[in-house]
Amino acid sequence: AWAPDHILRIANATLAADCTERQSVTINGTSPGPTLRAREGEDSVWVRVFNDMEAENTTLHWHGISQYGSPFADGTPATSQWPIAPGNYFDYEFKLAAGSAGTYMYHTHVGFSVVTAYGAFIVEDSDAPPYDYDDERVVVLGDFYYKSDYNLSAGLLAAPFKWTNDPQALTVNGNAYGECDSEVKACQSGCHTEVVSVEPDRTYRIRVIGATALSFLYMALEDHPSFELIEVDGDYVNTHKASFLEVASGQRYSFLLRTKSLDELRALGKTRFWANLESRWRTTRSYGAWILEYNTTELPGDGADPYSTLPHLNKTIPLPDEAPFWVMNEVTPLDATQAPPDDSEVSRTIFVDGTQLNSGPSDAQKTFWQTHGYMYSEEMPATPYLIQAYQGGLTIDYDAAIANEGYDNTTHSLPVRAGEVVDIVFLNVASASGTLEAHPWHIHGKHPYVMAYGLGEFSEEAYAAARANMTAPIKRDTVMVYAGPEGMAYSNTTIPQGQVAGWTVFRLRADVPGAFMLHCHIQPHFTMGMGTVLLIGMEELPPLPEGFADQYMTYNATSQDVPAS
Ligand code: C2O
Ligand code: CU
């Protein structure tokens, strides 16, 4: 290709998702930005990203896309590239491996701009998809805050720390219902609950994308008691009947929804149905919705109203309180030949703990999330890891790292040799404040296998027992690390600080050379330090594409004047 397939412009703009105006970061003027589509197995996708903001650096990350041969296109500051300074652009070019068809997203990777700077990225099948459906719809879930991106992040890093609180609205495809006190008509055209239109008697693939900054959401559909899950994080799975879905920040699902016939709609007396959204694992619940609307002139359009206040949704469709461990236990890969590397190949186990700690005198406490004793956001290198490596200036002492539980204390990273197979165990460690929450850990670069999860302390015996319960591991790039059933959050004071309340294991074959982040996808936690970097097979980095080195290795002077995060 001689011209980019897509051009994205990242800029500041005023949004009013729920009728309240907020200065936000947008992509091509909107939130979400445009839905990008590309086909698996094709040559490559080239996206030119302009930073049209006046004073903020940015990068764009292709969330969930495996970066075989193109680690420089992963889109993370301090890890894979120099930030894109205001007024500059960056060319992202990467391949979509065969077998990668599925639902992804893109989002900025600098600070809280992710609250609004995201969009859907759909990788289409090269042949007919393995499941039949007539059409598809995309449902992107987001959090809308009234505080600015800057204030959200500054509060978290302040001493004493100020929590972001729950979002003021949950958005769907950028929309949310909101009270408006001014001219009703103008208000109506601008803010309402998202309406997703369908035809009767059809099968739809509904793609759900967790683009929330914080919220972990449960979702269910009024009068549509079940649907069939077919895709998890970009991999097809055997159909699994479910009545509700849990979607954490960073996770994606597709399900098949058989729509009702005209007769069924007539019997129900309506054509618009609520889709409930309720948050979990917070002290308070956030509520949101979207509306499934049947596009038919045969029946009056009764039912859920996009301009009415949300009903007491928790009563419309009761959503269970327990964590639906079924996604981990019961869902199996569609490709029966897909299996994780054998136990005999695993060379070592790396523990990635996440602990919330406080420091300093109690009246000026900083609160942070620590991984292996450090806070990622304070240890980012001045020159991104991957740039250092391409400059020939990154030395990795594997022996020292292995002797230190896998962590290289010089680079604050987890180096893994090319071809090595490792088990990565995420530990959910009880916090200083005596609270527990569930964390969606996200890995960049590729999709590892989810081997097992458990509650309580991790041990080889617990791991073996949990694996015996799993039918066949699926691959994902964002996995929940629970701390028990949801009710344990915040109320539990019996688990002392430092004790492990839950764990999840990823098995990874290091066949995608590059520097890739591993972090909690809850943005407040990430900002507070909850992450680290995997340096995978850095001796076998692919060469930079022809003509790319100038843009990639050098950076515009202004990019150092503006902090990366
Ligand atoms: Cu969507 Cu590093 O994340
Ligand atoms: Cu977290």
Coordinates of C-alpha atoms and ligand atoms in Angstrom, one line a residue, residues 439-440 520 522 525 530, ligand 2:
H439 CA -8.4 -7.1 38.7
P440 CA -8.5 -7.6 34.9
C520 CA -4.1 -4.2 35.3
I522 CA -8.4 -0.7 35.5
H525 CA -4.8 1.0 39.2
M530 CA 0.0 -1.8 38.7
Ligands
CU2 CU -6.5 -3.5 39.3

